[in-house]
Amino acid sequence: MHQITLDAPDDFDGWRHAARTLALAGVAPGEVAWRVGDAAGDLFAADAALPAARIAPDALRVSRRFLDLARSVVMHAAPERFALLYAMLIRLSERPGLIEDRADPALRALERMAQGVRRDIHKMRAFVRFRQLVDDQGERYVAWFEPEHHIVRHNARFFVDRFNTMRWTILTPEITIDWDTRALREGPGATRGDAPDDDPVEAAWKTYYAATFNPARVKIGAMMKEMPRKYWHNMPETALVKGLIAEARQREHAMIEASPDATTARPADAPHNGDPWSLLRAEADACRRCPLWQPATQMVFGEGPRDARLMLVGEQPGDQEDLAGRPFVGPAGQMLDRALAEAGIERAETYVTNAVKHFKFEPRGKRRIHAKPDAGEIEACRWWIDQEIALVQPRLIVALGASAARSLTGRAVTIGRERGREIALASGMAGFITIHPSFLLRIDDRARADAEYAAFVRDLAAARAIAAG
Ligand code: URA
């Protein structure tokens, strides 16, 4: 028996190194006992040097898809996760196509575990609430959170990016993470009692929450599922929930009255009535996060039902969208509409938006020629797409093309390699990548254009099935 001791419960690199070495040495899954740190392991297993390889290293190839799956599953709380992953690695080394087998029970179990981890990552991002303290260096923010899985270290970067200029500490039972505006530190786990109770930040959170509470989405069952009771005591805004639900019908009615068609553009100077959507739109209209607002006619925000299950994200408005103030109304929009209809998707039931919300172009005579947004512009505009996702909370977000994929995943994506299947997005939400419809408009060869169009329709139909599930 080989005993493998990993450094931490989320030690993906340690697992990967050991699993690869064991697999190359031909060690069967039943011959390995996995443990973390000094947790009790198998009494009869020995933590000896890893065995020598029996097959050539390049004989063992694993797909990126399996590695992504393993990266998530390693964070799961189930002690058997390392063994399950190793067993799957051995099976995949014998039958690589197994990764596509949606009916395989072991693969499905791992996918469910990865999904649970992604949900937990998202919950931490959505439900951590800071309390304000003042110490000798000034303001400091402290939060208590109890994750289900080992996701805190993974989420640390998210909080650093989001609250970069604040000094903050997040206490959890397993680990403490602390940011002093320059360096991130880890410390031992804490208890609920170590976190401060009420403080002035609560008032700010409550105001914010009341402003972003979307009455159109009040579904108590779903809300309870997304916000399990164990988080409620951490969240000052839950004190507001009862009253907000009571008001929901009335506010929803007012929202519909005030913006009879949530799917049309709103001029920058139109009044807003205080509902979260109108507030967001008013803020967006005044966006100066990057210089693209200057030459553009207007900000082109997303449109569609605020409880859509499917969100479609394009690159940026084109010439016609810039003038109309609505996404995907020009030639690419017509191509998209046709493919959506063929895939059995009602556009009116989807939320359609763009990664970048101002038209970027180069003037050429009287014409304005589309120019690709750069990584900085995509990053600057990610703020808005994050807000749209938070309000709509779609079941699936489809990235149309590379710019949308970059915005949603936070990295450069090769469409051909990652298209056509569910992936985890940087936000922890479920995503799906396919081509941009304008790509189809640029193909001269008829046969190739038809084949690419058919593949696009297939992708959209697959996305529809996932969103319905
Ligand atoms: N292309 C996009 O990516 N979005 C639009 O809205 C129009 C064209």
Short mmCIF file of C-alpha atoms in Angstrom, two decimals, residues 32-436:
data_model
loop_
_atom_site.label_atom_id
_atom_site.label_comp_id
_atom_site.label_asym_id
_atom_site.label_seq_id
_atom_site.Cartn_x
_atom_site.Cartn_y
_atom_site.Cartn_z
CA VAL A 32 -3.11 3.96 -2.67
CA ALA A 33 -4.23 5.62 0.56
CA TRP A 34 -4.55 9.41 0.45
CA ARG A 35 -4.46 11.71 3.43
CA VAL A 36 -3.98 15.38 4.23
CA GLY A 37 -1.34 16.78 6.60
CA ASP A 38 -1.35 14.85 9.82
CA ALA A 39 -4.91 13.56 9.52
CA ALA A 40 -5.29 9.90 10.48
CA GLY A 41 -4.40 7.81 7.44
CA ASP A 42 -4.36 4.09 6.74
CA LEU A 43 -2.45 2.46 9.62
CA PHE A 44 -0.87 -0.08 7.31
CA ALA A 45 0.16 2.30 4.59
CA ALA A 46 3.66 3.68 4.37
CA ASP A 47 4.52 7.22 3.23
CA ALA A 48 7.62 6.07 1.37
CA ALA A 49 9.25 7.51 -1.71
CA LEU A 50 7.03 7.43 -4.76
CA PRO A 51 7.63 4.38 -7.00
CA ALA A 52 9.65 4.59 -10.20
CA ALA A 53 7.95 4.94 -13.57
CA ARG A 54 7.33 1.82 -15.62
CA ILE A 55 6.00 3.55 -18.69
CA ALA A 56 7.26 6.57 -20.62
CA PRO A 57 5.91 9.91 -19.27
CA ASP A 58 4.38 10.89 -22.61
CA ALA A 59 2.32 7.68 -22.63
CA LEU A 60 0.10 9.30 -19.98
CA ARG A 61 -1.88 12.17 -21.41
CA VAL A 62 -4.85 13.72 -19.72
CA SER A 63 -7.22 16.21 -21.19
CA ARG A 64 -7.51 19.76 -19.97
CA ARG A 65 -11.13 18.97 -19.24
CA PHE A 66 -10.19 16.31 -16.70
CA LEU A 67 -7.63 18.62 -15.11
CA ASP A 68 -10.26 21.37 -14.75
CA LEU A 69 -12.62 18.85 -13.21
CA ALA A 70 -9.93 17.58 -10.83
CA ARG A 71 -8.98 21.13 -9.83
CA SER A 72 -12.55 21.68 -8.60
CA VAL A 73 -13.09 18.22 -7.10
CA VAL A 74 -9.91 18.48 -5.00
CA MET A 75 -11.62 21.32 -3.09
CA HIS A 76 -14.61 19.11 -2.19
CA ALA A 77 -15.11 18.16 1.46
CA ALA A 78 -15.51 14.40 0.78
CA PRO A 79 -12.43 12.54 2.09
CA GLU A 80 -12.60 10.05 -0.79
CA ARG A 81 -12.14 12.78 -3.46
CA PHE A 82 -8.44 12.06 -4.10
CA ALA A 83 -9.05 8.32 -4.50
CA LEU A 84 -12.03 8.86 -6.81
CA LEU A 85 -9.99 11.19 -8.98
CA TYR A 86 -7.07 8.78 -9.11
CA ALA A 87 -9.38 5.92 -10.12
CA MET A 88 -10.82 8.12 -12.88
CA LEU A 89 -7.32 9.08 -14.03
CA ILE A 90 -6.40 5.40 -14.41
CA ARG A 91 -9.60 4.69 -16.35
CA LEU A 92 -9.02 7.71 -18.58
CA SER A 93 -5.45 6.61 -19.30
CA GLU A 94 -6.93 3.40 -20.70
CA ARG A 95 -9.91 5.05 -22.42
CA PRO A 96 -9.49 8.81 -23.00
CA GLY A 97 -12.90 9.09 -24.71
CA LEU A 98 -14.55 8.26 -21.37
CA ILE A 99 -14.37 11.97 -20.46
CA GLU A 100 -17.21 12.55 -22.95
CA ASP A 101 -19.39 9.76 -21.53
CA ARG A 102 -22.15 11.63 -19.73
CA ALA A 103 -23.72 8.35 -18.61
CA ASP A 104 -20.68 7.05 -16.73
CA PRO A 105 -21.72 7.02 -13.04
CA ALA A 106 -18.24 7.72 -11.64
CA LEU A 107 -17.73 10.65 -14.00
CA ARG A 108 -21.16 12.02 -13.18
CA ALA A 109 -20.42 11.74 -9.46
CA LEU A 110 -17.22 13.76 -9.96
CA GLU A 111 -19.07 16.35 -12.03
CA ARG A 112 -21.67 16.70 -9.27
CA MET A 113 -18.89 17.20 -6.75
CA ALA A 114 -17.30 19.88 -8.96
CA GLN A 115 -20.67 21.58 -9.29
CA GLY A 116 -21.10 21.62 -5.49
CA VAL A 117 -17.67 23.21 -5.16
CA ARG A 118 -18.46 25.87 -7.78
CA ARG A 119 -21.70 26.69 -6.02
CA ASP A 120 -19.83 27.07 -2.73
CA ILE A 121 -17.27 29.37 -4.40
CA HIS A 122 -20.10 31.52 -5.68
CA LYS A 123 -21.86 31.55 -2.30
CA MET A 124 -18.77 32.77 -0.53
CA ARG A 125 -18.41 35.59 -3.05
CA ALA A 126 -22.04 36.55 -2.69
CA PHE A 127 -22.56 36.11 1.05
CA VAL A 128 -19.42 37.26 2.81
CA ARG A 129 -20.30 40.38 4.80
CA PHE A 130 -17.64 42.54 6.38
CA ARG A 131 -17.98 44.22 9.74
CA GLN A 132 -15.98 47.37 10.28
CA LEU A 133 -13.44 47.74 13.07
CA VAL A 134 -11.06 50.55 13.81
CA ASP A 135 -7.56 49.80 15.08
CA ASP A 136 -4.39 51.88 15.41
CA GLN A 137 -3.90 51.83 11.62
CA GLY A 138 -7.44 52.89 10.86
CA GLU A 139 -10.37 51.01 9.40
CA ARG A 140 -10.29 47.26 9.12
CA TYR A 141 -12.99 44.91 7.87
CA VAL A 142 -13.62 41.47 9.28
CA ALA A 143 -15.98 38.77 8.06
CA TRP A 144 -16.92 35.29 9.25
CA PHE A 145 -17.83 32.61 6.74
CA GLU A 146 -18.46 28.86 6.94
CA PRO A 147 -17.86 27.21 3.56
CA GLU A 148 -18.97 23.67 2.86
CA HIS A 149 -15.83 22.84 0.90
CA HIS A 150 -12.16 23.83 0.89
CA ILE A 151 -12.65 26.89 -1.30
CA VAL A 152 -11.31 29.76 0.80
CA ARG A 153 -7.78 29.83 -0.60
CA HIS A 154 -9.18 29.60 -4.13
CA ASN A 155 -11.43 32.59 -3.49
CA ALA A 156 -8.76 34.76 -1.88
CA ARG A 157 -7.75 36.45 -5.18
CA PHE A 158 -11.34 37.40 -5.85
CA PHE A 159 -11.55 39.29 -2.55
CA VAL A 160 -8.13 40.87 -3.09
CA ASP A 161 -9.25 42.19 -6.48
CA ARG A 162 -12.61 43.36 -5.25
CA PHE A 163 -11.51 44.97 -1.98
CA ASN A 164 -7.99 45.86 -2.95
CA THR A 165 -7.65 49.10 -1.04
CA MET A 166 -9.27 47.87 2.19
CA ARG A 167 -7.57 46.03 5.03
CA TRP A 168 -9.66 42.93 5.57
CA THR A 169 -9.69 39.52 7.21
CA ILE A 170 -11.98 36.61 6.44
CA LEU A 171 -12.27 34.13 9.28
CA THR A 172 -13.38 30.58 8.55
CA PRO A 173 -13.24 27.39 10.64
CA GLU A 174 -10.34 25.98 8.62
CA ILE A 175 -8.24 28.96 7.61
CA THR A 176 -8.02 32.73 8.01
CA ILE A 177 -7.05 34.97 5.12
CA ASP A 178 -5.88 38.48 5.66
CA TRP A 179 -5.15 41.34 3.23
CA ASP A 180 -3.29 44.45 4.38
CA THR A 181 -3.57 46.23 0.97
CA ARG A 182 -0.20 44.80 -0.07
CA ALA A 183 0.15 41.15 0.91
CA LEU A 184 -2.15 38.24 1.45
CA ARG A 185 -1.49 36.11 4.51
CA GLU A 186 -2.94 32.87 5.77
CA GLY A 187 -3.53 31.96 9.36
CA PRO A 188 -5.17 29.16 11.33
CA GLY A 189 -8.93 28.64 11.46
CA ALA A 190 -11.13 30.67 13.79
CA THR A 191 -14.48 30.42 15.51
CA ARG A 192 -17.65 32.45 15.09
CA GLY A 193 -16.90 34.18 18.40
CA ASP A 194 -13.65 35.63 16.99
CA ALA A 195 -15.64 37.74 14.54
CA PRO A 196 -17.15 41.03 15.63
CA ASP A 197 -20.92 41.35 15.81
CA ASP A 198 -22.95 44.39 14.78
CA ASP A 199 -21.26 47.53 13.52
CA PRO A 200 -21.85 50.53 11.25
CA VAL A 201 -21.09 48.67 8.01
CA GLU A 202 -24.34 46.81 8.44
CA ALA A 203 -26.30 49.93 7.70
CA ALA A 204 -24.43 50.40 4.43
CA TRP A 205 -24.94 46.78 3.44
CA LYS A 206 -28.61 47.00 4.24
CA THR A 207 -29.04 50.07 2.09
CA TYR A 208 -27.10 48.44 -0.73
CA TYR A 209 -29.06 45.22 -0.45
CA ALA A 210 -32.41 46.97 -0.38
CA ALA A 211 -31.34 48.81 -3.54
CA THR A 212 -30.23 45.69 -5.36
CA PHE A 213 -33.05 43.44 -4.20
CA ASN A 214 -34.91 42.35 -7.31
CA PRO A 215 -38.57 41.76 -6.47
CA ALA A 216 -39.14 40.12 -9.84
CA ARG A 217 -36.96 37.28 -8.62
CA VAL A 218 -38.62 36.57 -5.30
CA LYS A 219 -38.98 32.86 -5.27
CA ILE A 220 -38.77 31.82 -1.67
CA GLY A 221 -37.82 28.18 -2.36
CA ALA A 222 -35.02 29.18 -4.69
CA MET A 223 -33.87 31.85 -2.30
CA MET A 224 -33.65 29.41 0.58
CA LYS A 225 -31.70 27.02 -1.60
CA GLU A 226 -29.25 29.69 -2.64
CA MET A 227 -28.95 31.19 0.79
CA PRO A 228 -29.01 28.27 3.23
CA ARG A 229 -30.12 29.16 6.72
CA LYS A 230 -26.66 28.69 8.11
CA TYR A 231 -25.55 31.86 6.31
CA TRP A 232 -28.48 33.93 7.42
CA HIS A 233 -27.07 34.97 10.77
CA ASN A 234 -23.95 36.36 9.01
CA MET A 235 -25.99 38.63 6.85
CA PRO A 236 -27.43 41.85 8.15
CA GLU A 237 -29.65 42.22 5.10
CA THR A 238 -31.59 39.09 5.98
CA ALA A 239 -33.23 41.24 8.62
CA LEU A 240 -34.75 43.09 5.69
CA VAL A 241 -35.92 40.09 3.72
CA LYS A 242 -39.34 39.70 5.26
CA GLY A 243 -40.29 43.29 4.67
CA LEU A 244 -38.85 43.27 1.17
CA ILE A 245 -40.81 40.18 0.21
CA ALA A 246 -43.96 41.78 1.53
CA GLU A 247 -43.29 44.77 -0.68
CA ALA A 248 -42.22 42.65 -3.62
CA ARG A 249 -45.50 42.48 -5.53
CA GLN A 250 -46.03 46.18 -5.23
CA ARG A 251 -42.46 47.00 -6.27
CA GLU A 252 -42.53 44.55 -9.14
CA HIS A 253 -45.65 46.17 -10.42
CA ALA A 254 -44.03 49.58 -10.12
CA MET A 255 -40.96 48.33 -11.98
CA ILE A 256 -43.03 47.05 -14.85
CA GLU A 257 -44.99 50.27 -14.97
CA ALA A 258 -41.87 52.39 -14.89
CA SER A 259 -40.04 50.46 -17.60
CA PRO A 260 -42.77 48.78 -19.60
CA ASP A 261 -40.24 47.06 -21.78
CA ALA A 262 -37.11 46.04 -19.94
CA THR A 263 -35.77 45.12 -23.33
CA THR A 264 -35.48 48.61 -24.78
CA ALA A 265 -32.77 51.17 -24.35
CA ARG A 266 -33.21 53.97 -21.88
CA PRO A 267 -31.94 57.42 -22.76
CA ALA A 268 -29.29 58.74 -20.42
CA ASP A 269 -31.46 61.51 -19.05
CA ALA A 270 -34.60 59.41 -18.52
CA PRO A 271 -35.73 59.40 -14.91
CA HIS A 272 -35.29 56.30 -12.83
CA ASN A 273 -37.67 55.29 -10.11
CA GLY A 274 -35.24 53.78 -7.61
CA ASP A 275 -35.60 50.15 -8.63
CA PRO A 276 -32.27 48.33 -8.90
CA TRP A 277 -32.49 47.95 -12.64
CA SER A 278 -33.15 51.61 -13.32
CA LEU A 279 -30.42 52.59 -10.89
CA LEU A 280 -27.97 50.31 -12.61
CA ARG A 281 -28.95 51.65 -16.02
CA ALA A 282 -28.60 55.23 -14.90
CA GLU A 283 -25.16 54.46 -13.49
CA ALA A 284 -24.19 52.61 -16.66
CA ASP A 285 -25.23 55.48 -18.88
CA ALA A 286 -22.71 57.64 -17.07
CA CYS A 287 -19.90 55.06 -17.29
CA ARG A 288 -16.39 56.47 -17.69
CA ARG A 289 -14.48 53.32 -16.79
CA CYS A 290 -12.52 53.40 -20.03
CA PRO A 291 -12.19 55.96 -22.85
CA LEU A 292 -14.55 54.16 -25.24
CA TRP A 293 -17.53 56.20 -24.05
CA GLN A 294 -16.19 59.33 -25.77
CA PRO A 295 -16.57 58.56 -29.48
CA ALA A 296 -19.54 56.17 -29.01
CA THR A 297 -23.12 57.39 -29.40
CA GLN A 298 -24.33 55.70 -26.24
CA MET A 299 -23.84 52.87 -23.80
CA VAL A 300 -25.58 49.74 -25.12
CA PHE A 301 -26.75 47.78 -22.12
CA GLY A 302 -28.10 44.23 -22.02
CA GLU A 303 -31.78 43.49 -22.62
CA GLY A 304 -34.19 40.69 -21.84
CA PRO A 305 -36.15 39.21 -18.97
CA ARG A 306 -34.53 39.73 -15.60
CA ASP A 307 -35.12 36.11 -14.68
CA ALA A 308 -33.85 34.60 -17.94
CA ARG A 309 -32.31 31.13 -17.59
CA LEU A 310 -30.00 31.76 -20.52
CA MET A 311 -27.71 34.76 -20.93
CA LEU A 312 -25.95 35.42 -24.25
CA VAL A 313 -22.85 37.58 -24.20
CA GLY A 314 -21.39 39.08 -27.38
CA GLU A 315 -18.28 41.17 -27.87
CA GLN A 316 -19.38 44.78 -28.17
CA PRO A 317 -22.10 46.76 -29.98
CA GLY A 318 -21.49 47.34 -33.66
CA ASP A 319 -22.35 50.37 -35.78
CA GLN A 320 -26.11 49.70 -35.84
CA GLU A 321 -26.30 48.73 -32.19
CA ASP A 322 -24.48 51.94 -31.25
CA LEU A 323 -27.13 53.97 -33.06
CA ALA A 324 -30.12 51.92 -31.90
CA GLY A 325 -28.94 51.52 -28.30
CA ARG A 326 -29.78 47.80 -28.37
CA PRO A 327 -27.51 44.75 -28.64
CA PHE A 328 -27.42 42.45 -31.66
CA VAL A 329 -29.75 44.29 -34.02
CA GLY A 330 -27.36 44.53 -37.01
CA PRO A 331 -26.13 41.80 -39.39
CA ALA A 332 -24.54 39.68 -36.63
CA GLY A 333 -27.79 40.01 -34.69
CA GLN A 334 -29.80 38.73 -37.64
CA MET A 335 -27.47 35.74 -37.96
CA LEU A 336 -27.84 35.14 -34.24
CA ASP A 337 -31.63 35.37 -34.41
CA ARG A 338 -31.76 32.81 -37.21
CA ALA A 339 -29.50 30.35 -35.40
CA LEU A 340 -31.40 30.81 -32.11
CA ALA A 341 -34.69 30.06 -33.83
CA GLU A 342 -33.22 26.96 -35.43
CA ALA A 343 -31.87 25.79 -32.08
CA GLY A 344 -35.34 26.17 -30.56
CA ILE A 345 -34.49 29.22 -28.44
CA GLU A 346 -36.84 32.18 -28.12
CA ARG A 347 -34.62 35.25 -28.14
CA ALA A 348 -37.26 37.09 -26.09
CA GLU A 349 -36.70 34.58 -23.29
CA THR A 350 -32.95 35.14 -23.17
CA TYR A 351 -30.95 38.00 -21.72
CA VAL A 352 -28.66 39.38 -24.44
CA THR A 353 -25.70 41.58 -23.64
CA ASN A 354 -22.09 42.33 -24.55
CA ALA A 355 -18.71 42.05 -22.82
CA VAL A 356 -17.96 45.67 -23.76
CA LYS A 357 -20.81 48.13 -23.82
CA HIS A 358 -19.54 50.97 -26.01
CA PHE A 359 -18.83 50.69 -29.74
CA LYS A 360 -15.11 50.76 -30.49
CA PHE A 361 -14.30 51.82 -34.02
CA GLU A 362 -11.87 53.52 -36.33
CA PRO A 363 -13.30 56.26 -38.55
CA ARG A 364 -12.63 55.69 -42.24
CA GLY A 365 -14.20 58.41 -44.34
CA LYS A 366 -17.86 58.37 -43.45
CA ARG A 367 -17.68 54.81 -42.20
CA ARG A 368 -16.93 53.57 -38.73
CA ILE A 369 -14.92 50.34 -38.86
CA HIS A 370 -15.27 47.92 -35.96
CA ALA A 371 -12.12 47.68 -33.82
CA LYS A 372 -11.57 44.81 -31.39
CA PRO A 373 -11.70 45.75 -27.71
CA ASP A 374 -8.44 45.12 -25.87
CA ALA A 375 -7.96 43.20 -22.61
CA GLY A 376 -8.00 46.44 -20.56
CA GLU A 377 -11.33 47.57 -22.05
CA ILE A 378 -12.84 44.12 -21.48
CA GLU A 379 -11.61 44.18 -17.90
CA ALA A 380 -12.95 47.70 -17.29
CA CYS A 381 -16.37 46.67 -18.57
CA ARG A 382 -16.47 43.45 -16.55
CA TRP A 383 -17.97 45.46 -13.73
CA TRP A 384 -21.21 45.83 -15.70
CA ILE A 385 -21.48 42.25 -16.78
CA ASP A 386 -20.92 41.16 -13.17
CA GLN A 387 -23.83 43.40 -12.15
CA GLU A 388 -26.06 42.00 -14.89
CA ILE A 389 -25.20 38.43 -13.86
CA ALA A 390 -25.89 39.23 -10.21
CA LEU A 391 -29.31 40.64 -11.06
CA VAL A 392 -30.40 38.03 -13.61
CA GLN A 393 -28.64 34.98 -12.14
CA PRO A 394 -29.06 32.88 -15.28
CA ARG A 395 -28.68 29.12 -15.18
CA LEU A 396 -26.19 29.30 -18.07
CA ILE A 397 -24.10 32.08 -19.59
CA VAL A 398 -23.10 31.64 -23.23
CA ALA A 399 -19.98 33.46 -24.43
CA LEU A 400 -20.24 34.27 -28.12
CA GLY A 401 -16.64 34.51 -29.31
CA ALA A 402 -13.25 35.14 -27.77
CA SER A 403 -13.83 38.59 -26.22
CA ALA A 404 -16.89 37.40 -24.32
CA ALA A 405 -15.06 34.24 -23.29
CA ARG A 406 -12.16 36.33 -21.99
CA SER A 407 -14.49 38.57 -20.04
CA LEU A 408 -16.32 35.66 -18.44
CA THR A 409 -13.39 33.33 -17.76
CA GLY A 410 -10.78 35.98 -17.00
CA ARG A 411 -8.29 34.35 -19.39
CA ALA A 412 -7.53 34.01 -23.09
CA VAL A 413 -9.61 31.17 -24.57
CA THR A 414 -9.14 29.08 -27.71
CA ILE A 415 -12.72 28.69 -28.88
CA GLY A 416 -12.12 25.51 -30.88
CA ARG A 417 -10.75 23.76 -27.83
CA GLU A 418 -13.38 24.76 -25.30
CA ARG A 419 -16.59 25.27 -27.22
CA GLY A 420 -19.78 23.27 -26.87
CA ARG A 421 -19.79 22.15 -23.25
CA GLU A 422 -20.50 23.46 -19.79
CA ILE A 423 -17.55 25.08 -18.06
CA ALA A 424 -17.09 26.89 -14.76
CA LEU A 425 -16.68 30.65 -15.14
CA ALA A 426 -14.46 32.91 -13.07
CA SER A 427 -17.59 33.91 -11.12
CA GLY A 428 -18.38 30.27 -10.30
CA MET A 429 -21.45 30.42 -12.55
CA ALA A 430 -22.04 27.87 -15.29
CA GLY A 431 -20.74 28.99 -18.67
CA PHE A 432 -20.61 27.78 -22.25
CA ILE A 433 -18.42 28.94 -25.11
CA THR A 434 -19.21 29.08 -28.80
CA ILE A 435 -18.30 31.19 -31.81
CA HIS A 436 -19.41 34.75 -32.47
#
